[in-house]
Short mmCIF file of C-alpha atoms in Angstrom, two decimals:
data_model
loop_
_atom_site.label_atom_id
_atom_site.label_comp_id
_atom_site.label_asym_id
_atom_site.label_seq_id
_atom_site.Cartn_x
_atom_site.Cartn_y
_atom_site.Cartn_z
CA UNK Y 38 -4.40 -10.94 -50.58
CA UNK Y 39 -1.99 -8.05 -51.38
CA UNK Y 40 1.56 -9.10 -52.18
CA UNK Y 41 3.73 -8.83 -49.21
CA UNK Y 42 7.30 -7.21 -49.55
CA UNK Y 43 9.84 -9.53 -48.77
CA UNK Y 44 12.32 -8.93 -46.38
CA UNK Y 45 15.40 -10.02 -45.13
CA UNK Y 46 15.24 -10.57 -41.44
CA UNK Y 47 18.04 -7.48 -40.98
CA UNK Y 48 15.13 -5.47 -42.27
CA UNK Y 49 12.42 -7.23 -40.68
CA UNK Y 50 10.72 -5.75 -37.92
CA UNK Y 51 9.79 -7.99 -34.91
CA UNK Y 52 7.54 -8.22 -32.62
CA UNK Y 53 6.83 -10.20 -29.12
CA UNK Y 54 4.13 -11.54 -26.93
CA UNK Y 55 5.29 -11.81 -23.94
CA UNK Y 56 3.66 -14.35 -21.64
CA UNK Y 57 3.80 -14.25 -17.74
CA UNK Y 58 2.20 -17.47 -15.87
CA UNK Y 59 1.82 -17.75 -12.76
CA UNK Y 60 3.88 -20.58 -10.61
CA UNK Y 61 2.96 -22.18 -7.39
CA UNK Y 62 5.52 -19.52 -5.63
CA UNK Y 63 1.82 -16.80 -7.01
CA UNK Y 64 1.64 -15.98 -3.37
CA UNK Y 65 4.87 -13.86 -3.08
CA UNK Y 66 3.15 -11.80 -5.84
CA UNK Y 67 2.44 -9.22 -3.29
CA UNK Y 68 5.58 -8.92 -2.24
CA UNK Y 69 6.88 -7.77 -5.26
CA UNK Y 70 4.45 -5.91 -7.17
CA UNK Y 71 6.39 -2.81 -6.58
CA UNK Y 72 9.00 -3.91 -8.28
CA UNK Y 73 6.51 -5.32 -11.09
CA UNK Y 74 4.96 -2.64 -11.82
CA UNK Y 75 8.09 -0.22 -11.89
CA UNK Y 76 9.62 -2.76 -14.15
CA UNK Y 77 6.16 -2.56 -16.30
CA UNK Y 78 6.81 1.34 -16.42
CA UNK Y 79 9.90 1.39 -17.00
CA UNK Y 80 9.41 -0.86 -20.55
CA UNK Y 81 6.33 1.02 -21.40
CA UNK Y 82 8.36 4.33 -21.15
CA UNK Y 83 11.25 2.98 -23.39
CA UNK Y 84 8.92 2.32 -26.34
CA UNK Y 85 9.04 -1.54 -25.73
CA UNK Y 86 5.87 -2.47 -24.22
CA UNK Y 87 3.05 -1.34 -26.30
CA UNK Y 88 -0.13 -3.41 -24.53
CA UNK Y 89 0.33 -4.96 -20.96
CA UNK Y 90 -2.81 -6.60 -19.60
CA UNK Y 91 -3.54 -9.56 -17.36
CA UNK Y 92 -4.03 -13.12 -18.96
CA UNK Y 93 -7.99 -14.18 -17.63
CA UNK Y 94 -9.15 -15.52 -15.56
CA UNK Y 95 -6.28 -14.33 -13.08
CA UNK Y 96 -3.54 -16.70 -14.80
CA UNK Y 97 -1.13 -14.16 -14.51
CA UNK Y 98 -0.19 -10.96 -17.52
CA UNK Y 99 0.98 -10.91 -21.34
CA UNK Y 100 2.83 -8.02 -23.00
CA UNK Y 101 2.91 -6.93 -26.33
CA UNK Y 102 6.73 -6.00 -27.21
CA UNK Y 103 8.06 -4.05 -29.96
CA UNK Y 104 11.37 -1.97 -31.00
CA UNK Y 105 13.89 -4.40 -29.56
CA UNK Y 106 15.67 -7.61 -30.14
CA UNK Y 107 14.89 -10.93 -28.66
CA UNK Y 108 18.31 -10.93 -26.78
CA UNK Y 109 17.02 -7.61 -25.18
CA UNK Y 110 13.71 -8.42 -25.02
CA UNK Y 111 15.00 -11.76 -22.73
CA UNK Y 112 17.27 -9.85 -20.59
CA UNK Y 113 14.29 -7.00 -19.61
CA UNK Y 114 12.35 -10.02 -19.44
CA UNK Y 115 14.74 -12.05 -16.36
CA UNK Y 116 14.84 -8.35 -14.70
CA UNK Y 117 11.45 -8.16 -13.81
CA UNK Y 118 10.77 -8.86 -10.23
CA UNK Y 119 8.09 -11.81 -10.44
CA UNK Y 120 10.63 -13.81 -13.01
CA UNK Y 121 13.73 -13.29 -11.28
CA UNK Y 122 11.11 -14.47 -7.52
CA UNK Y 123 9.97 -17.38 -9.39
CA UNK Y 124 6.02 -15.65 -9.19
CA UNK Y 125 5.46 -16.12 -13.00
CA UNK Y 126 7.49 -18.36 -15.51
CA UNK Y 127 7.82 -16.03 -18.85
CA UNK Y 128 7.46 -17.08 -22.57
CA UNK Y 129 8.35 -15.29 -25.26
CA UNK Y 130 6.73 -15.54 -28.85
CA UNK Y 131 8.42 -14.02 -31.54
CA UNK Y 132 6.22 -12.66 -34.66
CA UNK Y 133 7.05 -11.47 -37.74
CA UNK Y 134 4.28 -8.93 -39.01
CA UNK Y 135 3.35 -9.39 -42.36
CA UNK Y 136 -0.31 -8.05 -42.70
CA UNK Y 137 -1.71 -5.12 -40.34
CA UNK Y 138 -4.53 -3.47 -40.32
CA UNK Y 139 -3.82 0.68 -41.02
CA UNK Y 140 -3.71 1.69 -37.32
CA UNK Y 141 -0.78 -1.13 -37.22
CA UNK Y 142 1.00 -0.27 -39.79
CA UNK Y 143 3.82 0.72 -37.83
CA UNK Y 144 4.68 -2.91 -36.59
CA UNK Y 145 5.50 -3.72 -40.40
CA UNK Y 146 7.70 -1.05 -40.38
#
């Protein structure tokens, strides 16, 4: 294995999986799927969300994150329609990239 830079985590570069369960409240989903997915947009447009895509078999979404703090990243998170409804419960997972393949190479940055 390569040797691995060290950082301190000021210059450490974070990411986040962000994942979005569905509750028993799943049936208001409907109801506020506008709201989702302008609140989906909205990150993807900032730079934050890099991969959204649905968590099989229809269990609710996941997010890949990037470019922001956790702090941030939980205060988009409790704006988003279906967590502030109750339709999904969210969990963040915070990684710090040490190895990427070259098209990834920007996470370790």
């Amino acid at each position: 294995m390569p040797d691995t830079p060290e950082f301190n985590d000021s210059e450490r570069s974070y990411m986040f999986v962000v994942l979005l369960r569905f509750s028993a409240n799943k049936g208001a989903a409907g109801q506020h799927m506008p709201g989702h997915r302008e609140w989906i947009e909205r990150g993807v447009d900032d730079g934050v969300f890099l991969l959204v895509g649905g968590i099989q078999p229809g269990l609710g979404g996941a997010i890949v994150a990037h470019g922001t703090s956790r702090e941030e990243l939980e205060s988009r998170v409790a704006a988003d329609p279906f967590v502030a409804e109750g339709v999904v419960s969210a969990e963040i997972v915070e990684i710090a990239p040490q190895l990427a393949d070259d098209r990834l190479k920007f996470l370790l940055a």
